[in-house]
Short mmCIF file of C-alpha atoms in Angstrom, two decimals:
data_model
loop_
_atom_site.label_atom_id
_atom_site.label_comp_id
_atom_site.label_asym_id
_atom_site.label_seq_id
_atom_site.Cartn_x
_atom_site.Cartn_y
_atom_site.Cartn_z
CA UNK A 1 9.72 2.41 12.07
CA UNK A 2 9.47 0.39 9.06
CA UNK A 3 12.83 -0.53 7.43
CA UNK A 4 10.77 -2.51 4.05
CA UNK A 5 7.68 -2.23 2.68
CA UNK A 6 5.35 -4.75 0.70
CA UNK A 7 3.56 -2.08 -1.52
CA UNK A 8 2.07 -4.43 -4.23
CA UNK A 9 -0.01 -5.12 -5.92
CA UNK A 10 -2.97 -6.48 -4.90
CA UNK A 11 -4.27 -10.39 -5.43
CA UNK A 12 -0.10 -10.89 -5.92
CA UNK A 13 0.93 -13.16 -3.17
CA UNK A 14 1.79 -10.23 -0.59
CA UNK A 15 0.35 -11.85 2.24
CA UNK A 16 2.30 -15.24 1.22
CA UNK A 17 5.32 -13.37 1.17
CA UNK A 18 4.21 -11.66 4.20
CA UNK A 19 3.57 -14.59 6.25
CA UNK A 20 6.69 -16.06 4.58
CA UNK A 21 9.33 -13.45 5.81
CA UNK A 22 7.40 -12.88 9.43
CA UNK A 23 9.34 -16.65 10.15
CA UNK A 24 12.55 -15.30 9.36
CA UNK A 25 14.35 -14.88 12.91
CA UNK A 26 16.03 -11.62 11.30
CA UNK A 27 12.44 -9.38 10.88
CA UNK A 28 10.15 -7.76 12.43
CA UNK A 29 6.96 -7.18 10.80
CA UNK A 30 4.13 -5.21 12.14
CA UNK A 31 1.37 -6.62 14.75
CA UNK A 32 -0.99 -6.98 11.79
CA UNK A 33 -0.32 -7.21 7.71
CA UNK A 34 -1.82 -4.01 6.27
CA UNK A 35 -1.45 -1.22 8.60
CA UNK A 36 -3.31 1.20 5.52
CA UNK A 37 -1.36 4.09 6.87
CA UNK A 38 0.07 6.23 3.55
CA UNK A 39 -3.69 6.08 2.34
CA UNK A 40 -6.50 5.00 4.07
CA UNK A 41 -4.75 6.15 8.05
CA UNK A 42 -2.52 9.12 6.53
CA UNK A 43 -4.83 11.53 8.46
CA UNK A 44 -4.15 10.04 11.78
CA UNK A 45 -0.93 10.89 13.70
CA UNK A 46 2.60 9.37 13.25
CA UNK A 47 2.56 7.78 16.16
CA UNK A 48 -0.78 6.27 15.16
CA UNK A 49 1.25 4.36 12.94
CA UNK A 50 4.41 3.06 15.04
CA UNK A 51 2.16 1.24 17.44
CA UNK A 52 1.81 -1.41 15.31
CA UNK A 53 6.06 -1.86 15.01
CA UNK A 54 8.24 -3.32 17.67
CA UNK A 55 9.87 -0.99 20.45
CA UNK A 56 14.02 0.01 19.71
CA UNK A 57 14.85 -2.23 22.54
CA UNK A 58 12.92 -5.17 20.89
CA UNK A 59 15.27 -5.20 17.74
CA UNK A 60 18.87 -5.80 17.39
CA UNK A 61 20.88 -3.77 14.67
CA UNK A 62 20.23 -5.34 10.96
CA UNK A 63 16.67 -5.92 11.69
CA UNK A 64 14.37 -6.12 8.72
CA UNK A 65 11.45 -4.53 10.68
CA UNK A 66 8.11 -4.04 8.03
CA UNK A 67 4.33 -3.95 6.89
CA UNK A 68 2.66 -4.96 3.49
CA UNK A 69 -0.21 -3.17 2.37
CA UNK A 70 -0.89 -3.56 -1.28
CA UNK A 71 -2.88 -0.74 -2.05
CA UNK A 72 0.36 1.54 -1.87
CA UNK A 73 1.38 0.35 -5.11
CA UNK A 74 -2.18 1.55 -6.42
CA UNK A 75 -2.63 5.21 -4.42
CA UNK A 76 -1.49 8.09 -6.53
CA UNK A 77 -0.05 9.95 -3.03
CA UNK A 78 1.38 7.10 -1.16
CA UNK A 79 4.76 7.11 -3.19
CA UNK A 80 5.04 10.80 -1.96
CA UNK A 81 3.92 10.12 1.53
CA UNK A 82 6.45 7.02 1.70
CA UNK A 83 9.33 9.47 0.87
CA UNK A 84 8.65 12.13 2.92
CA UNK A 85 8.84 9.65 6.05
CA UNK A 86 10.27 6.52 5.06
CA UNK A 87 13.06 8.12 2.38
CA UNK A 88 15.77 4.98 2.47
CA UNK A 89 12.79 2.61 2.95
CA UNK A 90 13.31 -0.51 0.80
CA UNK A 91 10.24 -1.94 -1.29
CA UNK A 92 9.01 -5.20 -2.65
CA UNK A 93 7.04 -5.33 -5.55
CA UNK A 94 4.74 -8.52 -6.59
CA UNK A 95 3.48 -8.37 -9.85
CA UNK A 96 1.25 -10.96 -11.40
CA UNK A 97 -0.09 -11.82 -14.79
CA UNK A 98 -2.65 -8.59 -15.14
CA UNK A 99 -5.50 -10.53 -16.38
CA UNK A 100 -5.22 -13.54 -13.82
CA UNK A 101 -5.21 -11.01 -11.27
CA UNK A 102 -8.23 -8.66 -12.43
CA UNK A 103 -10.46 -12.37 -11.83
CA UNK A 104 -8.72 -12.77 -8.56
CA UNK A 105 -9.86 -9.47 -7.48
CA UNK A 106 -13.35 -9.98 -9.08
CA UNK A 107 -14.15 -12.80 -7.41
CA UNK A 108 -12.79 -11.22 -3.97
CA UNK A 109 -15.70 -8.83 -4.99
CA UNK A 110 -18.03 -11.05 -5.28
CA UNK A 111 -16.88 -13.26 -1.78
CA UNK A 112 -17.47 -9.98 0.35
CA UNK A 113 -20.95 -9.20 -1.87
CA UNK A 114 -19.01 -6.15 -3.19
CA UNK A 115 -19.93 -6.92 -6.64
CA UNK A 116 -23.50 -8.13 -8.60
CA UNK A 117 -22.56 -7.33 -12.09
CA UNK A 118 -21.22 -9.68 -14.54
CA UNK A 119 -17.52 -9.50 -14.87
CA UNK A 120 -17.79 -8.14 -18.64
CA UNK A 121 -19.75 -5.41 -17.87
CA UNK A 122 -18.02 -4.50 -14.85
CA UNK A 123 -15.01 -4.22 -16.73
CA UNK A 124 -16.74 -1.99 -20.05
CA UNK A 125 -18.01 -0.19 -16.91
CA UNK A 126 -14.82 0.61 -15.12
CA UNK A 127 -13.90 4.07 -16.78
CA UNK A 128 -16.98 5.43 -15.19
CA UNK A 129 -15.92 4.73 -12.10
CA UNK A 130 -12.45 5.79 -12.25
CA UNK A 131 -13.21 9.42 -13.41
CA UNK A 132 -15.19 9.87 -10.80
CA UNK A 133 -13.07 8.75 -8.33
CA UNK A 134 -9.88 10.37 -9.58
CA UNK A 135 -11.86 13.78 -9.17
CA UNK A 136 -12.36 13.27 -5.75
CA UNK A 137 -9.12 12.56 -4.99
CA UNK A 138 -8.20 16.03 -6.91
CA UNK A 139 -10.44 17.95 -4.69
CA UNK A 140 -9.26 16.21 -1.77
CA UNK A 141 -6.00 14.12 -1.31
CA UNK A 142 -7.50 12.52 2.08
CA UNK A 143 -10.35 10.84 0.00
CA UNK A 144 -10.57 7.39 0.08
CA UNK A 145 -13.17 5.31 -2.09
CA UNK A 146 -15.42 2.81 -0.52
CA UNK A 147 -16.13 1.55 -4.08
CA UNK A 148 -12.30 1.02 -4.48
CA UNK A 149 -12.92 -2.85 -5.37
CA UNK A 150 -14.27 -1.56 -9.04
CA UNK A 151 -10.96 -0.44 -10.35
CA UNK A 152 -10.00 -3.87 -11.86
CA UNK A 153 -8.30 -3.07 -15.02
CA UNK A 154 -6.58 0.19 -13.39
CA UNK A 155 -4.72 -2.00 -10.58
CA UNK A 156 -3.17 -4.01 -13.30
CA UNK A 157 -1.23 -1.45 -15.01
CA UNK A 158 1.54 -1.45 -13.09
CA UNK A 159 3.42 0.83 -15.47
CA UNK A 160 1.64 4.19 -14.45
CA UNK A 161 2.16 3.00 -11.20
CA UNK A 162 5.87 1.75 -10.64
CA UNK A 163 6.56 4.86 -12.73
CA UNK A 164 5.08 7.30 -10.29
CA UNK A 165 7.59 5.34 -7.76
CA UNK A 166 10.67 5.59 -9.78
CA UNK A 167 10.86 9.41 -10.54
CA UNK A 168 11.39 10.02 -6.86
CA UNK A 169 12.61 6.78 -5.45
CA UNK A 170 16.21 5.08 -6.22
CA UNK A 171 15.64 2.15 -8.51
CA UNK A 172 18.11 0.00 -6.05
CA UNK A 173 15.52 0.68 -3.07
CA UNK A 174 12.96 -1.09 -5.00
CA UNK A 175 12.65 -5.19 -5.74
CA UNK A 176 10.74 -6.20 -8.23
CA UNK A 177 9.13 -10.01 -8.46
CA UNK A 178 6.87 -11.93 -10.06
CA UNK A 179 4.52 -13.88 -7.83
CA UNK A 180 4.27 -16.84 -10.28
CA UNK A 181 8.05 -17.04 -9.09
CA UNK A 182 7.00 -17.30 -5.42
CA UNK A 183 4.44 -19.68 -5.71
CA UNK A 184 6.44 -22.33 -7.76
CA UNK A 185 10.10 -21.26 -6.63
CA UNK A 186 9.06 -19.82 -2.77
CA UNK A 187 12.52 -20.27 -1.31
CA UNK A 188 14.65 -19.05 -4.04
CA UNK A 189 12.08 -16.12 -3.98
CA UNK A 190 13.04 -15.59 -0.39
CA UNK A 191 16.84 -15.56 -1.09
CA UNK A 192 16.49 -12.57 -3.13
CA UNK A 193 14.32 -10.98 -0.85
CA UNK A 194 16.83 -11.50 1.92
CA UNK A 195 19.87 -10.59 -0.17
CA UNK A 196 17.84 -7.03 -0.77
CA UNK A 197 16.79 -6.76 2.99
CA UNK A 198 20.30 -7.58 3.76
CA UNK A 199 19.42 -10.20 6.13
CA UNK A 200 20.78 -13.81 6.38
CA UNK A 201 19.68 -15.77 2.88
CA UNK A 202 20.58 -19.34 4.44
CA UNK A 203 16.99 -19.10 5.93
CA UNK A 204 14.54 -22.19 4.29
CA UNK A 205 11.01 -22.64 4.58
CA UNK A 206 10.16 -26.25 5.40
CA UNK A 207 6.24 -26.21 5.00
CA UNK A 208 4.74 -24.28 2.34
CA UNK A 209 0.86 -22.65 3.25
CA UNK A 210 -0.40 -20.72 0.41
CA UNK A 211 -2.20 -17.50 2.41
CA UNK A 212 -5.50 -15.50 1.21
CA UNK A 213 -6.24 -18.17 -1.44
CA UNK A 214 -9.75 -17.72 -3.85
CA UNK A 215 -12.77 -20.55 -2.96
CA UNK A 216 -15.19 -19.54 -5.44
CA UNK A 217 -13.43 -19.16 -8.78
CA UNK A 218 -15.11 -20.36 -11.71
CA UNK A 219 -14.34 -20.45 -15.33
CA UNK A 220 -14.09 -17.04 -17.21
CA UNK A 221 -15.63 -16.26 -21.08
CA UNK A 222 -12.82 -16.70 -23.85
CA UNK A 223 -13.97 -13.57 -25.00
CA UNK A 224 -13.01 -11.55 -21.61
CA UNK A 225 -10.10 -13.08 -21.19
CA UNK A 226 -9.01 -11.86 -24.96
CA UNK A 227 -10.71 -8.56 -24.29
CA UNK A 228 -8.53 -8.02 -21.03
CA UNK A 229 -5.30 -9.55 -22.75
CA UNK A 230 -4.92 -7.25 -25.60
CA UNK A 231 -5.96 -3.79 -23.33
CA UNK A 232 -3.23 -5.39 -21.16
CA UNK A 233 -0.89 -6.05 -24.36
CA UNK A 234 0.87 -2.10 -24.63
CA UNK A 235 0.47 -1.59 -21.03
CA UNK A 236 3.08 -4.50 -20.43
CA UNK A 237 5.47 -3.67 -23.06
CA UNK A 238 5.66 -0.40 -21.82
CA UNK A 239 6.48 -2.34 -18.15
CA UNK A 240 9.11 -4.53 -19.40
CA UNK A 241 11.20 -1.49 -21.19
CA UNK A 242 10.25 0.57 -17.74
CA UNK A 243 11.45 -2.13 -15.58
CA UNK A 244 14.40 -3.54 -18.41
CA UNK A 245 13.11 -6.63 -18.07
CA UNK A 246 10.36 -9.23 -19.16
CA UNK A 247 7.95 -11.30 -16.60
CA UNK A 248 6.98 -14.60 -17.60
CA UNK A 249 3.61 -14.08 -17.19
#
């Protein structure tokens, strides 16, 4: 079973850091980057999930053996479904600037023909959307939303979200990073990653590959990026006091 988890957030650098940490000699990550189990899979049985982990005999003691799915961050039950399985589980947390990463996701949308409305008035839109889908999930915890991909605004504030894993979880179990860091500062990223997995923080990456990367961004409207920057504005100071620190975003 999983030792660490990547849980977020999405359009952060999680499968950089992925990719980055599956070279380390010392881990073990699963057979394929996000397994989905503590939402999308949660139905299906445990062992459902361990096939995609290596068998005891494969691993030596000190291991760092784990997945990243980014939507865990997001799900209002995964925190509680992590802890009742994985309760000493250690977590990384990627957090970029909220606005960048509402485009990021937006244009994901529109590379997988998820999305035909303008950005703007997807965004006005939004609240709609996430009533609706927040019922469901009330009526039933199993639910999970094709439509997902419309929840731009919501995945960016982290604040509801960490918060929901800090009233259950130990603060120490849980490592918090910005992803500008990684992508200008990669390896000193990684030593602090392996000091909090415990694992041997001599290791160096010698060639950088960016993973997951956007082909068909273009330039965003002043006006929505000054619309998304001040509904952003509380949501992060409430962050940085939450987390007692503030991201250089």
């Amino acid at each position: 079973m999983p030792n660490y988890l990547i849980i977020g957030a999405q359009k952060s650098g999680t499968s950089s850091l992925f990719y980055y940490l599956s070279q380390h000699p010392q881990v073990r990550n699963s057979s394929r980057k996000e397994v989905h189990y503590f939402d999308k899979n949660y139905k299906k049985p445990l062992l459902w999930y361990k096939q995609f982990f290596p068998y005891k005999f494969q691993v030596n003691k000190g291991t760092a053996i784990g997945e990243a799915t980014p939507n865990y961050l997001f799900h209002p039950f995964a925190p509680y479904r992590i802890k009742k399985i994985l309760h000493d589980v250690r977590m990384i947390v990627l957090l970029r600037n909220p606005t960048e990463r509402v485009f990021s996701q937006y244009f994901q949308a529109l590379r997988k023909n998820k999305e035909t409305k303008p950005l703007l008035e997807s965004l006005l839109e939004e609240e709609i959307w996430e009533k609706e889908i927040l019922e469901k999930l009330e009526r039933d915890e199993y639910y999970y939303p094709e439509n997902a991909h419309v929840l731009y605004k919501a995945r960016s504030r982290y604040v509801e979200q960490l918060k929901r894993y800090f009233d259950i979880f130990d603060k120490k179990q849980i490592l918090i990073l910005s992803s500008k860091e990684l992508l200008h500062k990669p390896n000193e990223t990684l030593k602090k990653v392996c000091e909090f997995l415990e694992i041997d923080t001599n290791f160096y990456l010698r060639e950088i590959t960016l993973h997951n990367v956007a082909t068909n961004k273009t330039d965003v409207p002043y006006e929505v990026i000054e619309y998304l920057n001040n509904y952003f504005k509380l949501y992060n100071e409430a962050l940085f006091e939450l987390i007692g620190f503030q991201i250089d975003w």
